[in-house]
PDB file of C-alpha atoms in Angstrom:
ATOM      1  CA  UNK A  30     -36.051  19.694  10.815  1.00  0.00           C
ATOM      2  CA  UNK A  31     -33.580  22.389  11.839  1.00  0.00           C
ATOM      3  CA  UNK A  32     -29.963  21.447  11.274  1.00  0.00           C
ATOM      4  CA  UNK A  33     -27.878  20.785  14.365  1.00  0.00           C
ATOM      5  CA  UNK A  34     -24.774  22.960  14.325  1.00  0.00           C
ATOM      6  CA  UNK A  35     -21.396  21.537  15.232  1.00  0.00           C
ATOM      7  CA  UNK A  36     -17.982  23.111  15.589  1.00  0.00           C
ATOM      8  CA  UNK A  37     -14.827  21.135  14.843  1.00  0.00           C
ATOM      9  CA  UNK A  38     -11.496  21.770  16.577  1.00  0.00           C
ATOM     10  CA  UNK A  39      -8.405  20.513  14.754  1.00  0.00           C
ATOM     11  CA  UNK A  40      -4.638  20.759  14.842  1.00  0.00           C
ATOM     12  CA  UNK A  41      -3.348  18.897  11.798  1.00  0.00           C
ATOM     13  CA  UNK A  42      -4.390  17.127   8.610  1.00  0.00           C
ATOM     14  CA  UNK A  43      -8.078  17.009   9.440  1.00  0.00           C
ATOM     15  CA  UNK A  44      -8.825  13.513   8.180  1.00  0.00           C
ATOM     16  CA  UNK A  45     -11.348  12.938  10.979  1.00  0.00           C
ATOM     17  CA  UNK A  46     -12.998  16.267  10.170  1.00  0.00           C
ATOM     18  CA  UNK A  47     -13.206  15.111   6.551  1.00  0.00           C
ATOM     19  CA  UNK A  48     -14.785  11.828   7.653  1.00  0.00           C
ATOM     20  CA  UNK A  49     -17.469  13.714   9.583  1.00  0.00           C
ATOM     21  CA  UNK A  50     -18.108  16.023   6.630  1.00  0.00           C
ATOM     22  CA  UNK A  51     -18.338  13.079   4.217  1.00  0.00           C
ATOM     23  CA  UNK A  52     -20.880  11.267   6.402  1.00  0.00           C
ATOM     24  CA  UNK A  53     -23.039  14.388   6.713  1.00  0.00           C
ATOM     25  CA  UNK A  54     -23.036  14.894   2.949  1.00  0.00           C
ATOM     26  CA  UNK A  55     -23.314  11.249   1.879  1.00  0.00           C
ATOM     27  CA  UNK A  56     -26.185  10.500   4.242  1.00  0.00           C
ATOM     28  CA  UNK A  57     -27.766  13.958   3.863  1.00  0.00           C
ATOM     29  CA  UNK A  58     -27.844  14.372   7.635  1.00  0.00           C
ATOM     30  CA  UNK A  59     -29.512  17.443   9.174  1.00  0.00           C
ATOM     31  CA  UNK A  60     -26.170  18.588  10.576  1.00  0.00           C
ATOM     32  CA  UNK A  61     -24.210  21.718   9.697  1.00  0.00           C
ATOM     33  CA  UNK A  62     -20.517  22.170  10.368  1.00  0.00           C
ATOM     34  CA  UNK A  63     -20.814  25.791  11.408  1.00  0.00           C
ATOM     35  CA  UNK A  64     -17.109  26.467  11.949  1.00  0.00           C
ATOM     36  CA  UNK A  65     -13.727  24.746  11.892  1.00  0.00           C
ATOM     37  CA  UNK A  66     -11.133  26.120  14.316  1.00  0.00           C
ATOM     38  CA  UNK A  67      -7.451  25.203  14.351  1.00  0.00           C
ATOM     39  CA  UNK A  68      -4.758  26.103  16.856  1.00  0.00           C
ATOM     40  CA  UNK A  69      -2.305  26.048  13.937  1.00  0.00           C
ATOM     41  CA  UNK A  70      -2.517  28.490  11.043  1.00  0.00           C
ATOM     42  CA  UNK A  71      -0.761  25.935   8.830  1.00  0.00           C
ATOM     43  CA  UNK A  72      -3.108  23.025   9.530  1.00  0.00           C
ATOM     44  CA  UNK A  73      -4.205  21.268   6.353  1.00  0.00           C
ATOM     45  CA  UNK A  74      -7.625  20.886   7.968  1.00  0.00           C
ATOM     46  CA  UNK A  75      -8.203  24.586   7.285  1.00  0.00           C
ATOM     47  CA  UNK A  76      -7.563  23.947   3.577  1.00  0.00           C
ATOM     48  CA  UNK A  77     -10.129  21.157   3.679  1.00  0.00           C
ATOM     49  CA  UNK A  78     -12.656  23.514   5.262  1.00  0.00           C
ATOM     50  CA  UNK A  79     -11.933  26.200   2.675  1.00  0.00           C
ATOM     51  CA  UNK A  80     -12.399  23.746  -0.178  1.00  0.00           C
ATOM     52  CA  UNK A  81     -15.715  22.646   1.350  1.00  0.00           C
ATOM     53  CA  UNK A  82     -16.944  26.225   1.772  1.00  0.00           C
ATOM     54  CA  UNK A  83     -17.085  25.927   5.560  1.00  0.00           C
ATOM     55  CA  UNK A  84     -16.255  28.924   7.789  1.00  0.00           C
ATOM     56  CA  UNK A  85     -12.838  28.400   9.336  1.00  0.00           C
ATOM     57  CA  UNK A  86     -10.297  30.238  11.399  1.00  0.00           C
ATOM     58  CA  UNK A  87      -6.960  29.802  13.160  1.00  0.00           C
ATOM     59  CA  UNK A  88      -6.830  30.713  16.842  1.00  0.00           C
ATOM     60  CA  UNK A  89      -3.177  30.322  17.808  1.00  0.00           C
ATOM     61  CA  UNK A  90      -2.120  30.024  21.441  1.00  0.00           C
ATOM     62  CA  UNK A  91       0.930  32.323  21.224  1.00  0.00           C
ATOM     63  CA  UNK A  92      -1.316  35.160  20.042  1.00  0.00           C
ATOM     64  CA  UNK A  93      -2.927  35.263  23.495  1.00  0.00           C
ATOM     65  CA  UNK A  94      -1.486  36.265  26.847  1.00  0.00           C
ATOM     66  CA  UNK A  95      -2.586  33.092  28.628  1.00  0.00           C
ATOM     67  CA  UNK A  96      -4.555  29.881  28.229  1.00  0.00           C
ATOM     68  CA  UNK A  97      -7.729  31.459  29.601  1.00  0.00           C
ATOM     69  CA  UNK A  98      -7.830  34.180  26.954  1.00  0.00           C
ATOM     70  CA  UNK A  99      -6.955  31.640  24.241  1.00  0.00           C
ATOM     71  CA  UNK A 100      -9.863  29.428  25.280  1.00  0.00           C
ATOM     72  CA  UNK A 101     -12.143  32.439  25.608  1.00  0.00           C
ATOM     73  CA  UNK A 102     -11.452  33.255  21.951  1.00  0.00           C
ATOM     74  CA  UNK A 103     -12.326  29.699  20.929  1.00  0.00           C
ATOM     75  CA  UNK A 104     -15.475  29.692  23.047  1.00  0.00           C
ATOM     76  CA  UNK A 105     -16.590  33.038  21.621  1.00  0.00           C
ATOM     77  CA  UNK A 106     -16.092  31.893  18.033  1.00  0.00           C
ATOM     78  CA  UNK A 107     -18.049  28.692  18.652  1.00  0.00           C
ATOM     79  CA  UNK A 108     -20.940  30.602  20.197  1.00  0.00           C
ATOM     80  CA  UNK A 109     -20.929  33.204  17.432  1.00  0.00           C
ATOM     81  CA  UNK A 110     -21.434  30.346  14.990  1.00  0.00           C
ATOM     82  CA  UNK A 111     -24.336  28.944  17.013  1.00  0.00           C
ATOM     83  CA  UNK A 112     -22.514  25.700  17.763  1.00  0.00           C
ATOM     84  CA  UNK A 113     -24.361  23.085  19.830  1.00  0.00           C
ATOM     85  CA  UNK A 114     -21.750  20.284  19.809  1.00  0.00           C
ATOM     86  CA  UNK A 115     -17.960  20.695  19.880  1.00  0.00           C
ATOM     87  CA  UNK A 116     -16.061  17.921  18.097  1.00  0.00           C
ATOM     88  CA  UNK A 117     -12.370  17.457  18.874  1.00  0.00           C
ATOM     89  CA  UNK A 118     -10.985  15.860  15.715  1.00  0.00           C
ATOM     90  CA  UNK A 119      -7.266  15.657  16.334  1.00  0.00           C
ATOM     91  CA  UNK A 120      -7.127  18.763  18.527  1.00  0.00           C
ATOM     92  CA  UNK A 121      -3.808  18.461  20.317  1.00  0.00           C
ATOM     93  CA  UNK A 122      -4.423  20.715  23.304  1.00  0.00           C
ATOM     94  CA  UNK A 123      -5.902  19.874  26.674  1.00  0.00           C
ATOM     95  CA  UNK A 124      -8.913  22.033  27.409  1.00  0.00           C
ATOM     96  CA  UNK A 125      -9.269  23.452  30.894  1.00  0.00           C
ATOM     97  CA  UNK A 126     -12.014  22.431  33.288  1.00  0.00           C
ATOM     98  CA  UNK A 127     -13.408  25.954  32.973  1.00  0.00           C
ATOM     99  CA  UNK A 128     -13.853  25.539  29.208  1.00  0.00           C
ATOM    100  CA  UNK A 129     -15.226  22.006  29.458  1.00  0.00           C
ATOM    101  CA  UNK A 130     -17.750  22.985  32.107  1.00  0.00           C
ATOM    102  CA  UNK A 131     -19.230  25.549  29.733  1.00  0.00           C
ATOM    103  CA  UNK A 132     -20.188  22.714  27.379  1.00  0.00           C
ATOM    104  CA  UNK A 133     -21.666  19.947  29.561  1.00  0.00           C
ATOM    105  CA  UNK A 134     -21.969  16.705  27.573  1.00  0.00           C
ATOM    106  CA  UNK A 135     -21.490  18.765  24.424  1.00  0.00           C
ATOM    107  CA  UNK A 136     -17.814  18.096  23.674  1.00  0.00           C
ATOM    108  CA  UNK A 137     -16.721  14.790  22.168  1.00  0.00           C
ATOM    109  CA  UNK A 138     -13.212  13.567  21.406  1.00  0.00           C
ATOM    110  CA  UNK A 139     -11.638  10.759  19.395  1.00  0.00           C
ATOM    111  CA  UNK A 140      -8.713   8.987  21.070  1.00  0.00           C
ATOM    112  CA  UNK A 141      -6.556   6.291  19.375  1.00  0.00           C
ATOM    113  CA  UNK A 142      -6.781   3.708  22.160  1.00  0.00           C
ATOM    114  CA  UNK A 143      -9.346   1.553  23.905  1.00  0.00           C
ATOM    115  CA  UNK A 144      -9.863   3.734  26.943  1.00  0.00           C
ATOM    116  CA  UNK A 145      -9.296   3.624  29.847  1.00  0.00           C
ATOM    117  CA  UNK A 146      -6.025   2.113  28.601  1.00  0.00           C
ATOM    118  CA  UNK A 147      -3.270   4.314  27.158  1.00  0.00           C
ATOM    119  CA  UNK A 148      -4.469   7.808  27.885  1.00  0.00           C
ATOM    120  CA  UNK A 149      -2.591  10.882  26.730  1.00  0.00           C
ATOM    121  CA  UNK A 150      -0.052  11.307  23.964  1.00  0.00           C
ATOM    122  CA  UNK A 151       1.118   8.580  21.575  1.00  0.00           C
ATOM    123  CA  UNK A 152      -1.446   5.997  22.591  1.00  0.00           C
ATOM    124  CA  UNK A 153      -0.412   3.790  19.664  1.00  0.00           C
ATOM    125  CA  UNK A 154       3.209   3.780  20.836  1.00  0.00           C
ATOM    126  CA  UNK A 155       2.091   3.025  24.373  1.00  0.00           C
ATOM    127  CA  UNK A 156       0.070   0.047  23.117  1.00  0.00           C
ATOM    128  CA  UNK A 157       3.002  -1.366  21.158  1.00  0.00           C
ATOM    129  CA  UNK A 158       5.391  -0.927  24.062  1.00  0.00           C
ATOM    130  CA  UNK A 159       2.993  -2.665  26.434  1.00  0.00           C
ATOM    131  CA  UNK A 160       2.606  -5.587  24.042  1.00  0.00           C
ATOM    132  CA  UNK A 161      -1.177  -5.689  23.730  1.00  0.00           C
ATOM    133  CA  UNK A 162      -2.744  -7.926  21.099  1.00  0.00           C
ATOM    134  CA  UNK A 163      -5.799  -5.712  20.601  1.00  0.00           C
ATOM    135  CA  UNK A 164      -5.759  -1.920  20.179  1.00  0.00           C
ATOM    136  CA  UNK A 165      -8.333   0.498  18.838  1.00  0.00           C
ATOM    137  CA  UNK A 166     -10.017   3.856  19.325  1.00  0.00           C
ATOM    138  CA  UNK A 167     -12.626   5.498  21.503  1.00  0.00           C
ATOM    139  CA  UNK A 168     -15.088   8.358  21.121  1.00  0.00           C
ATOM    140  CA  UNK A 169     -15.919   9.837  24.495  1.00  0.00           C
ATOM    141  CA  UNK A 170     -17.490  12.839  26.110  1.00  0.00           C
ATOM    142  CA  UNK A 171     -14.865  15.272  27.364  1.00  0.00           C
ATOM    143  CA  UNK A 172     -14.733  16.008  31.073  1.00  0.00           C
ATOM    144  CA  UNK A 173     -12.178  17.815  33.207  1.00  0.00           C
ATOM    145  CA  UNK A 174      -9.842  14.791  33.304  1.00  0.00           C
ATOM    146  CA  UNK A 175      -7.362  13.380  30.785  1.00  0.00           C
ATOM    147  CA  UNK A 176      -9.265  11.166  28.314  1.00  0.00           C
ATOM    148  CA  UNK A 177     -11.534  10.209  31.198  1.00  0.00           C
ATOM    149  CA  UNK A 178     -15.050  11.139  30.093  1.00  0.00           C
ATOM    150  CA  UNK A 179     -17.925   8.700  29.499  1.00  0.00           C
ATOM    151  CA  UNK A 180     -17.333   6.379  26.541  1.00  0.00           C
ATOM    152  CA  UNK A 181     -19.708   6.645  23.581  1.00  0.00           C
ATOM    153  CA  UNK A 182     -18.281   4.219  21.004  1.00  0.00           C
ATOM    154  CA  UNK A 183     -15.206   2.021  20.644  1.00  0.00           C
ATOM    155  CA  UNK A 184     -13.705  -0.023  17.842  1.00  0.00           C
ATOM    156  CA  UNK A 185     -10.950  -2.625  18.116  1.00  0.00           C
ATOM    157  CA  UNK A 186      -8.181  -3.670  15.729  1.00  0.00           C
ATOM    158  CA  UNK A 187      -5.630  -6.495  15.965  1.00  0.00           C
ATOM    159  CA  UNK A 188      -2.006  -5.771  16.755  1.00  0.00           C
ATOM    160  CA  UNK A 189       0.396  -7.845  14.667  1.00  0.00           C
ATOM    161  CA  UNK A 190       3.913  -8.920  15.614  1.00  0.00           C
ATOM    162  CA  UNK A 191       5.357  -6.993  12.679  1.00  0.00           C
ATOM    163  CA  UNK A 192       3.453  -3.778  13.421  1.00  0.00           C
ATOM    164  CA  UNK A 193       5.265  -0.482  13.586  1.00  0.00           C
ATOM    165  CA  UNK A 194       3.873   2.680  15.090  1.00  0.00           C
ATOM    166  CA  UNK A 195       2.783   3.853  11.631  1.00  0.00           C
ATOM    167  CA  UNK A 196       1.088   0.626  10.547  1.00  0.00           C
ATOM    168  CA  UNK A 197      -0.855   0.345  13.790  1.00  0.00           C
ATOM    169  CA  UNK A 198      -1.802   4.029  13.716  1.00  0.00           C
ATOM    170  CA  UNK A 199      -3.062   3.666  10.135  1.00  0.00           C
ATOM    171  CA  UNK A 200      -5.212   0.656  11.040  1.00  0.00           C
ATOM    172  CA  UNK A 201      -6.697   2.508  14.002  1.00  0.00           C
ATOM    173  CA  UNK A 202      -7.314   5.626  11.899  1.00  0.00           C
ATOM    174  CA  UNK A 203      -9.593   3.698   9.567  1.00  0.00           C
ATOM    175  CA  UNK A 204     -11.799   2.914  12.554  1.00  0.00           C
ATOM    176  CA  UNK A 205     -11.625   6.500  13.836  1.00  0.00           C
ATOM    177  CA  UNK A 206     -13.103   7.610  10.519  1.00  0.00           C
ATOM    178  CA  UNK A 207     -16.097   5.336  11.196  1.00  0.00           C
ATOM    179  CA  UNK A 208     -16.904   5.852  14.862  1.00  0.00           C
ATOM    180  CA  UNK A 209     -16.351   9.603  15.199  1.00  0.00           C
ATOM    181  CA  UNK A 210     -18.898  10.491  12.468  1.00  0.00           C
ATOM    182  CA  UNK A 211     -21.310   7.916  13.902  1.00  0.00           C
ATOM    183  CA  UNK A 212     -21.011   9.443  17.389  1.00  0.00           C
ATOM    184  CA  UNK A 213     -21.693  12.897  15.951  1.00  0.00           C
ATOM    185  CA  UNK A 214     -24.802  11.537  14.254  1.00  0.00           C
ATOM    186  CA  UNK A 215     -26.027   9.849  17.460  1.00  0.00           C
ATOM    187  CA  UNK A 216     -25.546  13.029  19.506  1.00  0.00           C
ATOM    188  CA  UNK A 217     -27.330  15.171  16.951  1.00  0.00           C
ATOM    189  CA  UNK A 218     -30.229  12.709  16.876  1.00  0.00           C
ATOM    190  CA  UNK A 219     -30.543  13.013  20.657  1.00  0.00           C
ATOM    191  CA  UNK A 220     -29.878   9.306  21.127  1.00  0.00           C
ATOM    192  CA  UNK A 221     -27.122   9.500  23.752  1.00  0.00           C
ATOM    193  CA  UNK A 222     -28.062   9.341  27.420  1.00  0.00           C
ATOM    194  CA  UNK A 223     -25.400   9.494  30.126  1.00  0.00           C
ATOM    195  CA  UNK A 224     -26.111   7.592  33.330  1.00  0.00           C
ATOM    196  CA  UNK A 225     -23.254   7.975  35.784  1.00  0.00           C
ATOM    197  CA  UNK A 226     -20.329   6.846  33.619  1.00  0.00           C
ATOM    198  CA  UNK A 227     -22.343   4.779  31.158  1.00  0.00           C
ATOM    199  CA  UNK A 228     -23.596   6.129  27.847  1.00  0.00           C
ATOM    200  CA  UNK A 229     -26.815   4.515  26.727  1.00  0.00           C
ATOM    201  CA  UNK A 230     -27.600   4.651  23.010  1.00  0.00           C
ATOM    202  CA  UNK A 231     -31.338   4.857  22.451  1.00  0.00           C
ATOM    203  CA  UNK A 232     -32.804   2.917  19.559  1.00  0.00           C
ATOM    204  CA  UNK A 233     -34.177   4.899  16.636  1.00  0.00           C
TER     205      UNK A 233
END
């Protein structure tokens, strides 16, 4: 079986990227991380990629005249690497509709909330402020909206009275490290079918 090639976009520590890499290696999945791209040259995720022997590069927004040329550079690098699925693993920039439309149902994102609640930045803080008793995370296909694409997987965690932003974020992150790699696996196995807004997961 030919390996499916994925590209990972990151902005920071890269713990979700590491979780995907660990699942691929531990389960010997026919998936290759063909390239890791960060919008920050200082992202620790690039160090992780280097240590793992994975091609990696920084494509920094201020090096380009506008958002279109910045995204064109990312798109070109992904295609050069033969990427079939783009995984946003803590990528802190909103991709334009033009970029997203080049990758129909081939970009997935992890968001630290139970969508459609608490879209956008600081979802954990939003959840605490609202006073919810259950929080969690969502893997979804990326569309032209803000955290609005079809939902692939979700995982819930309790919110405790004594929670701070950091304790809740840490509890959610544990679940992110489970469902993002699983969603990558499901996509690469061809088991995800989108019907309107619903994602059906085919049995093996």
